[in-house]
XYZ file of C-alpha atoms in Angstrom:
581
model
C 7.810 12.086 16.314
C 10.840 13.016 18.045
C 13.441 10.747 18.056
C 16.030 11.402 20.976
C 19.663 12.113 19.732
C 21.976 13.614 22.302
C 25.582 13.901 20.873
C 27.474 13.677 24.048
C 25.378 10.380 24.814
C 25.654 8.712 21.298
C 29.399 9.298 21.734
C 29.551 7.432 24.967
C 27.256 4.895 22.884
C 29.349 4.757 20.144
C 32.491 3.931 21.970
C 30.580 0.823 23.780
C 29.478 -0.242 20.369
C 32.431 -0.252 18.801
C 33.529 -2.299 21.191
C 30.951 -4.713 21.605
C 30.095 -5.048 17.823
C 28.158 -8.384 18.642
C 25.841 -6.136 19.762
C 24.690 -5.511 15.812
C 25.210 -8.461 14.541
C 24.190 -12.494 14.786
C 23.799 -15.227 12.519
C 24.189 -19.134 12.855
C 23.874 -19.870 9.617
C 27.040 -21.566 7.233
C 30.305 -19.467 6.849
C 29.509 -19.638 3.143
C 26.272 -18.078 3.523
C 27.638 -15.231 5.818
C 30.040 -14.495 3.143
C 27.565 -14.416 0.674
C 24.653 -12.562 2.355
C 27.446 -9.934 3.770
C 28.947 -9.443 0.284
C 24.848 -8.725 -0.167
C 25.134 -5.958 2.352
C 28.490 -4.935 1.672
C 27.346 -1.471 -0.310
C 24.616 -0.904 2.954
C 27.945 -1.152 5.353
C 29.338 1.997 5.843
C 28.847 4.952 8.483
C 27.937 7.559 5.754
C 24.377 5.347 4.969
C 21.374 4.939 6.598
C 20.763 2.300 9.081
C 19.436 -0.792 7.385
C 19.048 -4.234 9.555
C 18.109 -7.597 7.522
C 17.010 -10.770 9.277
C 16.847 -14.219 7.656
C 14.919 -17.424 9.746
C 14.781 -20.524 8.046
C 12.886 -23.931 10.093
C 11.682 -20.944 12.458
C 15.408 -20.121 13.662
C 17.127 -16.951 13.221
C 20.739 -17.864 10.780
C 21.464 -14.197 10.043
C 20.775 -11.270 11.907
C 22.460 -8.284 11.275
C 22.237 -4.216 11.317
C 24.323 -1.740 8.991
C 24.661 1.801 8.595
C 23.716 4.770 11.021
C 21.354 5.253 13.200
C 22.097 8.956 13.051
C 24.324 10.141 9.509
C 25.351 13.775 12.103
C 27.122 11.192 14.512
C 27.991 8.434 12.206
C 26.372 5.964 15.578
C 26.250 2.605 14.001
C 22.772 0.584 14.259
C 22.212 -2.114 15.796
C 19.597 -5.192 16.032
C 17.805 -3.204 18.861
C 17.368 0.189 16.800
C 13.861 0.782 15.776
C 12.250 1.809 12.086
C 8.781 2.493 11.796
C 7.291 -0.239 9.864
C 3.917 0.909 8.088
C 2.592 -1.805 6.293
C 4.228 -4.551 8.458
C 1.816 -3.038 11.244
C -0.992 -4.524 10.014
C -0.632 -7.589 10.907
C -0.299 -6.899 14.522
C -3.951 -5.583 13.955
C -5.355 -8.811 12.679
C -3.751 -10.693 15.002
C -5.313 -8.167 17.620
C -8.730 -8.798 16.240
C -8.162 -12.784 15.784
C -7.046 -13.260 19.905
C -10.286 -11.551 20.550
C -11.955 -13.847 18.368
C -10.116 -16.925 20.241
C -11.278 -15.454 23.357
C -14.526 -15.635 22.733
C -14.718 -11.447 22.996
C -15.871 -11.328 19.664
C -17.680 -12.665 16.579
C -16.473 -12.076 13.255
C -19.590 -12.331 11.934
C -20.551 -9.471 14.660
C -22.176 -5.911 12.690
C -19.142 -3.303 13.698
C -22.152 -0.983 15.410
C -22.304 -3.584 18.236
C -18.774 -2.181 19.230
C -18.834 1.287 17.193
C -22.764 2.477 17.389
C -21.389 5.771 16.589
C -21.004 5.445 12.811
C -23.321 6.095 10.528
C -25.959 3.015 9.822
C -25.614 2.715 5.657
C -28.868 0.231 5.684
C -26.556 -2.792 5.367
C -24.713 -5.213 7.446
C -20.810 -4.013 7.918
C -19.336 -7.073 10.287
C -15.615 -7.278 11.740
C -14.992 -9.582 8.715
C -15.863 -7.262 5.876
C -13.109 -4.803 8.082
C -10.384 -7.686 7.864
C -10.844 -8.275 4.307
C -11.115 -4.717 3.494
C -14.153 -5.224 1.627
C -16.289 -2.806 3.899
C -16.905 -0.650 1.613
C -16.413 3.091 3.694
C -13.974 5.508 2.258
C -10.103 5.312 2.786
C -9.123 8.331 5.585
C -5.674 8.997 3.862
C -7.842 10.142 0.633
C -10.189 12.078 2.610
C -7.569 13.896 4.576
C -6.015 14.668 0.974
C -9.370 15.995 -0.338
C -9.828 17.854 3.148
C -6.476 19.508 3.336
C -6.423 18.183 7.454
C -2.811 17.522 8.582
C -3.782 15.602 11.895
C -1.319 15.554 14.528
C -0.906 14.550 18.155
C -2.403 12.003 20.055
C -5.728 12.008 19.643
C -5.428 11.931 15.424
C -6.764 8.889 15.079
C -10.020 10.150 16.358
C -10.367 12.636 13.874
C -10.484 9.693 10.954
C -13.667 8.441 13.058
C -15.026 11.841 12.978
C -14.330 11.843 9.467
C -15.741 8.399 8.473
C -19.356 9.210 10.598
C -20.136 12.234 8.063
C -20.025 9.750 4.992
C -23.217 9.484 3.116
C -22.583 6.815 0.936
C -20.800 4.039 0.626
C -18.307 2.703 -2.191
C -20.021 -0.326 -2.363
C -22.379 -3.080 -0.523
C -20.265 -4.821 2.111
C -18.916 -8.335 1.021
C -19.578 -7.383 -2.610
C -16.309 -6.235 -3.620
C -13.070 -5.509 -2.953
C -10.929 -1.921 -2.214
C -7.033 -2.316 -2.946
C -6.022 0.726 -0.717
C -8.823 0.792 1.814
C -6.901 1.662 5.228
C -10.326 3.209 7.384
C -10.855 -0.331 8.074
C -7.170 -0.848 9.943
C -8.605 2.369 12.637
C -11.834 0.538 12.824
C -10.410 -2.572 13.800
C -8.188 -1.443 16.819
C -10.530 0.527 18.045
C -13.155 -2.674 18.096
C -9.773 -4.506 19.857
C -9.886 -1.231 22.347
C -14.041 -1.482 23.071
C -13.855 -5.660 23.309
C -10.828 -5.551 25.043
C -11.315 -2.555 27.932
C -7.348 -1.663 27.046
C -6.344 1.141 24.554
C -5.035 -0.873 21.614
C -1.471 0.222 21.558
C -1.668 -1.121 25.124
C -3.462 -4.160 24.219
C -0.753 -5.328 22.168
C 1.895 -4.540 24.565
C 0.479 -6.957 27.434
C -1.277 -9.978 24.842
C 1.648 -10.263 22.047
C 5.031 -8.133 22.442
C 5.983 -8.412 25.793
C 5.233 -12.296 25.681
C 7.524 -12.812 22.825
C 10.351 -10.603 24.454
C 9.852 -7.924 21.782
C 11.055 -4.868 23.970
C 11.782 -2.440 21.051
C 7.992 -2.775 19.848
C 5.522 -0.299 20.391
C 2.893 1.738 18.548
C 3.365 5.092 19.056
C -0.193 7.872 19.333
C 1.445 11.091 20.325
C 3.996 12.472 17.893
C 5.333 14.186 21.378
C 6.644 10.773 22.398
C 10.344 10.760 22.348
C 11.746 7.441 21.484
C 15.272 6.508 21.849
C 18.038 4.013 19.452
C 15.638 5.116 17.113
C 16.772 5.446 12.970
C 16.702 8.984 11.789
C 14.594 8.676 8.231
C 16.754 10.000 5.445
C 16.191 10.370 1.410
C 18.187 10.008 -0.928
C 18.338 13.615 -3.096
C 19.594 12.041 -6.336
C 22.728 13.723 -6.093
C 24.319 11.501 -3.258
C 23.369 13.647 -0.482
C 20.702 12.401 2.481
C 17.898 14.443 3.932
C 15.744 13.523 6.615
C 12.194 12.905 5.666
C 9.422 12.246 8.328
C 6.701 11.506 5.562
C 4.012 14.383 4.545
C 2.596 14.236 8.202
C 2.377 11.339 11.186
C 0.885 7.997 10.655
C -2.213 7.420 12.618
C -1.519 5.802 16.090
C -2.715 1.900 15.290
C -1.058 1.862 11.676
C 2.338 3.988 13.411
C 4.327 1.016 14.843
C 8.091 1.255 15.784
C 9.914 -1.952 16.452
C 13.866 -3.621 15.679
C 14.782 -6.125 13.342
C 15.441 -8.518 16.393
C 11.832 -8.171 17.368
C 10.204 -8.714 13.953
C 12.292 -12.121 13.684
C 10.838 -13.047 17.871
C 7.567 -12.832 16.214
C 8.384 -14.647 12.909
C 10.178 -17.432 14.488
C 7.464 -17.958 16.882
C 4.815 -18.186 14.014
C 6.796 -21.248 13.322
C 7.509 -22.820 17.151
C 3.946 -21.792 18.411
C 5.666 -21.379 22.171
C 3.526 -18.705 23.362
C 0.430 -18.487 20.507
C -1.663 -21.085 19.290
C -0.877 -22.467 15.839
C -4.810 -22.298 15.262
C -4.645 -18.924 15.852
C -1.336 -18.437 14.188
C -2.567 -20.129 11.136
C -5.942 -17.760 10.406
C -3.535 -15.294 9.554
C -2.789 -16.833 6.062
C -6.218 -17.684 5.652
C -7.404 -16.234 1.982
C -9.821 -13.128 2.216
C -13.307 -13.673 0.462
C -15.852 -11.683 -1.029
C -19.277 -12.884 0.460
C -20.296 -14.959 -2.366
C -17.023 -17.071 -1.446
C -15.082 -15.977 -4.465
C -11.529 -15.702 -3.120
C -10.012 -12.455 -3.974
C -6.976 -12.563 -5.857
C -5.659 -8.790 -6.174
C -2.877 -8.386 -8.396
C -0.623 -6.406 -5.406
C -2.832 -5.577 -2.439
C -3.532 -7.848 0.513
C -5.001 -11.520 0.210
C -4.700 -12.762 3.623
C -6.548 -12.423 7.244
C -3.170 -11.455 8.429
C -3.062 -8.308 5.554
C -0.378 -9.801 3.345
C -0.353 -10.562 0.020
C -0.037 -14.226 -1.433
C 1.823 -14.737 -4.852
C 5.082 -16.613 -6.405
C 8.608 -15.815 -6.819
C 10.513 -17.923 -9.641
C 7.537 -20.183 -9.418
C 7.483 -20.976 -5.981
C 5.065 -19.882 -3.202
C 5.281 -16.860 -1.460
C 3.734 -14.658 1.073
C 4.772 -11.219 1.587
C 4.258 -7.073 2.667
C 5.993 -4.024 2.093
C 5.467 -1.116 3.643
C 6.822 2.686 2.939
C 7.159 6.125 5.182
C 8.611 9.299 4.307
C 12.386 7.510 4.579
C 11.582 4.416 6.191
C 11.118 1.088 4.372
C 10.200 -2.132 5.141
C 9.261 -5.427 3.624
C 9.018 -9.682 4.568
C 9.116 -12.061 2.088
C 7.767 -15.662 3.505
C 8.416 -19.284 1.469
C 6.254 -21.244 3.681
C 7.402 -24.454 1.819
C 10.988 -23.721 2.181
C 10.273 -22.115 5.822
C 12.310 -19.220 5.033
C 11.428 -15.742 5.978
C 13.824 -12.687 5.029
C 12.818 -9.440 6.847
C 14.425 -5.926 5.857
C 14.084 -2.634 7.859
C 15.847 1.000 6.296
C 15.856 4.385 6.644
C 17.129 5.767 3.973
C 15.616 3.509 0.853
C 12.106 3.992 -1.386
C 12.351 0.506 -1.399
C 14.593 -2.227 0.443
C 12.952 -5.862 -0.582
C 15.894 -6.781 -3.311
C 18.100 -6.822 0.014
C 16.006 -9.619 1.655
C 14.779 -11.582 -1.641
C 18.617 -11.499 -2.919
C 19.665 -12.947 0.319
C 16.674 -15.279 0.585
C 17.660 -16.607 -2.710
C 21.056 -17.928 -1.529
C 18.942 -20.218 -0.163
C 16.592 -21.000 -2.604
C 18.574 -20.836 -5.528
C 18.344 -25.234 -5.557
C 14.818 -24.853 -4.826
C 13.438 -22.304 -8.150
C 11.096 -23.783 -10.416
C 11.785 -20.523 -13.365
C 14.196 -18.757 -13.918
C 14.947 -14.957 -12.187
C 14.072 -13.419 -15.983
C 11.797 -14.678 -18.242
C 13.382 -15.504 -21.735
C 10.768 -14.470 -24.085
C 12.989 -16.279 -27.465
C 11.369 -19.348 -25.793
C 7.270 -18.057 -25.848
C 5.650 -19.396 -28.625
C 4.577 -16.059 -30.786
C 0.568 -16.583 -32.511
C 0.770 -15.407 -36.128
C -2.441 -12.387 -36.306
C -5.129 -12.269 -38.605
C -4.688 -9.261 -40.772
C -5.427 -6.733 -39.050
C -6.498 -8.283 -35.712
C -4.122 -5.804 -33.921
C -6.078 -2.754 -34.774
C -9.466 -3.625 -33.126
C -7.213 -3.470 -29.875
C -5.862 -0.244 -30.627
C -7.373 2.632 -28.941
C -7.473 4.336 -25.064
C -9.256 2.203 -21.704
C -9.391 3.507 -18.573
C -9.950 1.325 -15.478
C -12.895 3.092 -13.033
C -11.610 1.751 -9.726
C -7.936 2.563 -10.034
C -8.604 5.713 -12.255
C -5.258 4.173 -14.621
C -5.412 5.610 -18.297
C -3.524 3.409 -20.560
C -2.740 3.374 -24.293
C -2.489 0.305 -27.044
C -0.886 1.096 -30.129
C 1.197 -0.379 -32.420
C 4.575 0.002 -33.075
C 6.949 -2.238 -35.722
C 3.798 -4.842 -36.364
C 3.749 -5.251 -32.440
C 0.937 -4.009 -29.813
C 2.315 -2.202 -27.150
C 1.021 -1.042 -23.899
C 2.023 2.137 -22.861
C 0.670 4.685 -19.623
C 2.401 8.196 -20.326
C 1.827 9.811 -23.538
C 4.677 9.643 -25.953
C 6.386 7.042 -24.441
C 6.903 3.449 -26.485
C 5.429 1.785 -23.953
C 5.879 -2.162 -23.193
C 5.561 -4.766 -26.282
C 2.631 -7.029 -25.839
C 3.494 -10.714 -27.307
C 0.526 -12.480 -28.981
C -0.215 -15.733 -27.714
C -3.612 -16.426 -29.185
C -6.996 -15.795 -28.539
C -7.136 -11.838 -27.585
C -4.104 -12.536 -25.388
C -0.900 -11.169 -24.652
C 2.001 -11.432 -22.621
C 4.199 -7.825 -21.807
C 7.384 -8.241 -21.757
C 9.057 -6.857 -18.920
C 12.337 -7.340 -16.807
C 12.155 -10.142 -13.986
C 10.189 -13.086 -13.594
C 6.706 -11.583 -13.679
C 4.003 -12.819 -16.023
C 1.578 -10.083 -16.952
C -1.293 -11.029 -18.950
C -3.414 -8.900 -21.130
C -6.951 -9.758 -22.654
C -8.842 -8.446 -24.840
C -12.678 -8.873 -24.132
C -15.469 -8.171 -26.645
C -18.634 -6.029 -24.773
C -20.288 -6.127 -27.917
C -20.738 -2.059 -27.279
C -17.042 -2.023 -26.480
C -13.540 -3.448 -26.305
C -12.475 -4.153 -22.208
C -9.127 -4.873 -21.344
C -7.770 -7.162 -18.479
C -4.470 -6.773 -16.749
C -3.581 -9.687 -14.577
C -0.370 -10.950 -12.791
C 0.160 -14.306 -12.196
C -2.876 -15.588 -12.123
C -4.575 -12.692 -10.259
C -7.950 -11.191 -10.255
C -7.798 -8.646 -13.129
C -7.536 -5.029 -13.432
C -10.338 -4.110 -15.966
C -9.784 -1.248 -18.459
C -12.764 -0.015 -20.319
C -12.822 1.476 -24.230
C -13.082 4.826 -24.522
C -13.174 8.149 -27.174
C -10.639 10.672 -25.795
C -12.029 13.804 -25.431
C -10.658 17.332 -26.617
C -11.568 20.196 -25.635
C -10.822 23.689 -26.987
C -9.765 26.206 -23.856
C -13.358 28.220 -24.492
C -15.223 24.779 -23.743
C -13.182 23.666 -20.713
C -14.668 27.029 -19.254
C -17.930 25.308 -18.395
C -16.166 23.040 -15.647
C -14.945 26.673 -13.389
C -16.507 27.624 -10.276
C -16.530 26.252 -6.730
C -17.629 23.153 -5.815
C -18.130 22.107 -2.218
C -18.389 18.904 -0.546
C -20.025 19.059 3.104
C -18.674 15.377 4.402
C -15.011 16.868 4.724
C -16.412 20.408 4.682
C -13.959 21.249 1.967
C -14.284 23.223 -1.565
C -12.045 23.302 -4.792
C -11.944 26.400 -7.245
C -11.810 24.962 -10.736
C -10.414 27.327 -13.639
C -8.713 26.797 -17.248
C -5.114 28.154 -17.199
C -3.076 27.603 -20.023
C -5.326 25.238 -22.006
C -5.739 23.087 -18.677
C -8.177 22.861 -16.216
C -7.086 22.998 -12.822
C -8.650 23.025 -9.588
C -7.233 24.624 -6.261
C -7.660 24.369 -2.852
C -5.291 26.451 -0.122
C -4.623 23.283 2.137
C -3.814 20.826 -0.985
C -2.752 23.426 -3.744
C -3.106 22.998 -7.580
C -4.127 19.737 -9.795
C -4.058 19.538 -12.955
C -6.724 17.624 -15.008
C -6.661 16.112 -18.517
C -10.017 15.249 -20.428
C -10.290 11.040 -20.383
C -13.874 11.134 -21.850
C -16.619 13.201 -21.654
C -17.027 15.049 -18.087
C -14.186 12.490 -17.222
C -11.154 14.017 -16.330
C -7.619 12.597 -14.708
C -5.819 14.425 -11.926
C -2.062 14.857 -11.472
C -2.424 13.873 -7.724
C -3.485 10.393 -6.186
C -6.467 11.825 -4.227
C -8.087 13.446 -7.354
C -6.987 10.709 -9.965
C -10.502 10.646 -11.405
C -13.607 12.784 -11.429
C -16.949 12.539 -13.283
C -18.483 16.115 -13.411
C -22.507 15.619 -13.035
C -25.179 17.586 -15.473
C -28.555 19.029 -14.527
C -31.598 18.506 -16.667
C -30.339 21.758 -18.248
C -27.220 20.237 -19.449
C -25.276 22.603 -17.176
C -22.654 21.424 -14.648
C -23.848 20.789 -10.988
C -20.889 19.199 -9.500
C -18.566 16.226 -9.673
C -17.790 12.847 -7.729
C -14.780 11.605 -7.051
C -13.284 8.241 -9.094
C -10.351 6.589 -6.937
C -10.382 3.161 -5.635
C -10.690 4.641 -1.719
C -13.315 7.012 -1.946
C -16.004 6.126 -4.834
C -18.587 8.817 -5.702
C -17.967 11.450 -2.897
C -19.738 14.281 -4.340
C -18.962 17.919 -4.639
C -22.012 20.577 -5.373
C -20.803 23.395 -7.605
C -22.151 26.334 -5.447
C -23.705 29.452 -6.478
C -21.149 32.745 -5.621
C -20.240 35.853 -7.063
C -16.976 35.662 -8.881
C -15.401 37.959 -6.635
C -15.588 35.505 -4.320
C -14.223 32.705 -5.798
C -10.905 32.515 -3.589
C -9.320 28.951 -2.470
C -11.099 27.541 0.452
């Protein structure tokens, strides 16, 4: 992406700007508020930061509206409410919405298999419809994982085509459509836009340029395919070092085209204020967005972070009160929305230069809200009622579980007559209060409540991880294994995997086995269990190594929540030949 900075014209800019400074800034709410929301902002406000812009709506009417910081930290050009950040997650919903005018227009049926509009993806032998895409319970593998595993670094305009290339060599899929549930799966987003492009006779990016942004007057909006593109008042991404000093940070590579979406703070409230005045869309159609997301046997899926919505947001509670929300995170841009739909407030925060920007928006959102809490911002464990154990209840807990579909290793132990729950080695880990029962709350800063149970397999101990009231992360039992360097030496060789046409070279080096690959370097793998292992890198988390009727190692699948059971075949080569591939 190549974001247009000219010095002699951002000093002509800057000298308009500087003069017009209502030209970054609005707000109608109380003078008390401003005060309050700016004091907020105050450490954001400052020509040697990042450009962050905040907007606050509340009854569907923007009361604060305001940008801060840079655009550019070389020419210290102040942003304004017209200065784009790419928005990741906050993308998605444009998508849905996409896919749910289409519906509307009779153009489509949710219900409809995804070959009627994609025939060239593989046919699994079951029914994948535009639904199971929406509610990310379609079961193909995510793209970002399999470019990981494949070492691709797609560029250019035409990138998104190379996930569908990628997604018609898979063999298998994670699971049956409608039958469960993937936390991270993103193939689905491509999938959609590209049924919106089909349906529709209009490239997506275009698509939503004619039907919803230029409608709604947002004219800093626009999804952006070719990394060529040059795109002006656009923030520079910046990260912090750790030592005070900003460097600009594109992310490892370019988003694909329908997930890459640029647009201004004063846009993203246009949209958000008209989800509440329905002036140009429907409120029928406006209102499927927040309709919960279903597994086919009508369970409602309650994920304890990832999306629960049509319109890919996530549903939960903030000091007790309802909430709907999405965050979103690229190289140095940031982005989240936090929506009270009983209090009709929305806060929206855009950044270039923060991991994470939400406390901005929530803190200022909470000005307002502050009357209107049901608990209290941190939860004062003195007042939960401790359960005296049985002697020695605590130790049938103690012990390792791993959790299959988000390949998490986590410890319990005990520590001062107290379980505690712990995910790095050596560390003290989080004290688990008894309440009773097998359960226990953690105790943790904020206003969370996480929730651990113990549950009795009768060949095992399971543990459940849950967050206000969520679905829960299950954690199996399990005997660590150990293995001496000599023993580790039967998991080397190459191993190949022909859907992404990519090997691995596995090897013991110092103690550890590692596996390498030219295009994604080293990982490093500790033993979980037997033939289980846990990477050091996302993509390679978890891996099951496979045995022939010999006992002998023939390969491995893969153990993340994206891609389930993608196998590699441990080939048959000389060792002289066992380079990187």
């Amino acid at each position: 992406m190549k974001l247009n900075y000219s010095k002699a014209k951002y000093m002509v800019l800057g000298c308009f700007l500087s003069i017009q400074l209502s030209a970054h800034a609005g707000s109608r709410a109380s003078p008390d508020f401003v005060l309050a929301a700016d004091r907020i902002f105050s450490e954001a406000d400052s020509p040697d930061k990042p450009a962050l812009a905040v907007a606050l709506l509340q009854d569907g009417k923007v009361i604060y509206e305001k940008a801060f910081g840079s655009v550019n930290l070389e020419y210290k050009i102040p942003a304004t409410v017209d200065t784009k950040f790419q928005v990741d997650a906050l993308a998605w919903e444009f998508i849905a919405f996409a896919t749910l005018m289409l519906e509307e227009q009779g153009k489509i049926k949710l219900n409809d298999d995804i070959r009627k509009y994609l025939p060239e993806l593989p046919d699994f032998g079951e029914r994948m419809t535009i639904e199971h895409l929406l509610q990310s319970t379609d079961g193909l593998h995510g793209y970002k994982v399999l470019k990981a595993l494949a070492g691709w670094e797609m560029r250019g305009a035409e990138q998104h085509k190379a996930i569908l290339q990628l997604i018609q060599h898979q063999k298998k899929l994670n699971f049956k459509p409608g039958s469960a549930f993937s936390p991270g799966g993103d193939t689905r987003l491509i999938l959609l836009a590209k049924i919106v492009e089909v349906a529709s006779g209009l490239p997506f990016d275009a698509y939503c340029k004619t039907h919803i942004f230029s409608p709604l007057g947002m004219r800093n909006t626009l999804f952006v395919y070719d990394s060529a593109v040059s795109l002006e008042n656009t923030a520079a991404p910046y990260r912090n070092d750790g030592k005070g000093a900003y460097k600009q940070d594109h992310g490892g590579g370019n988003a694909a085209g329908p997930s890459n979406l640029y647009t201004s703070i004063k846009d993203i409230a246009l949209w958000r204020s008209n989800m509440s005045s329905h002036a140009v869309f429907k409120k029928s159609l406006l209102d499927k967005l927040n309709f919960p997301i279903r597994l086919d046997s009508g369970k409602i899926i309650k994920d304890i972070s990832s999306i629960s919505t049509y319109g890919q947001q996530h549903a939960g509670k903030e000091r007790g009160i309802p909430k709907i929300y999405q965050m979103g995170n690229f190289g140095g841009y940031a982005s989240s929305i936090f929506h009270f739909p009983e209090q009709k407030i929305t806060a929206v925060t855009l950044s270039s230069g923060l991991a994470y920007n939400g406390s901005y928006g929530m803190r200022a959102a909470a000005i307002l809200l502050e009357s209107q809490f049901t608990e209290p911002e941190k939860i004062d464990y003195n007042n939960i009622t401790r359960v005296e154990p049985n002697p020695g209840e605590f130790q049938k807990y103690v012990g390792n579980y791993w959790s299959p579909s988000r390949a998490i290793a986590t410890k319990i132990h005990i520590k001062n007559d107290h379980l505690h729950y712990t995910r790095t080695e050596g560390s003290e880990g989080r004290e688990l209060i008894y309440l009773g029962n097998a359960r226990f709350q953690m105790k943790i800063e904020g206003d969370d409540e996480y929730i651990v149970q113990f549950v009795d397999q009768g060949v095992g101990t399971d543990m459940h991880f849950s967050m206000a009231g969520s679905d829960p992360v299950v954690f199996e039992s399990y005997q660590p294994a150990a293995y001496a360097e000599h023993e580790l030496a039967q998991f080397s060789g190459v191993f190949y995997a022909s859907e992404i046409d990519a090997s691995f070279v596995f090897d013991v080096s110092q103690g550890m086995l590692v596996a390498n690959n030219m295009r994604t370097g080293t990982i490093n793998f500790k033993p979980v269990s037997a033939d289980l292992f846990s990477g050091n890198k996302d993509f390679m988390a978890g891996i099951k190594f496979n045995r022939g009727d010999n006992d002998e190692i023939t390969g491995f699948h893969v153990m993340v929540d994206e891609v389930r059971y993608l196998e590699f075949t441990k080939m048959r080569v000389a060792a002289e030949r066992r380079l990187p591939l």
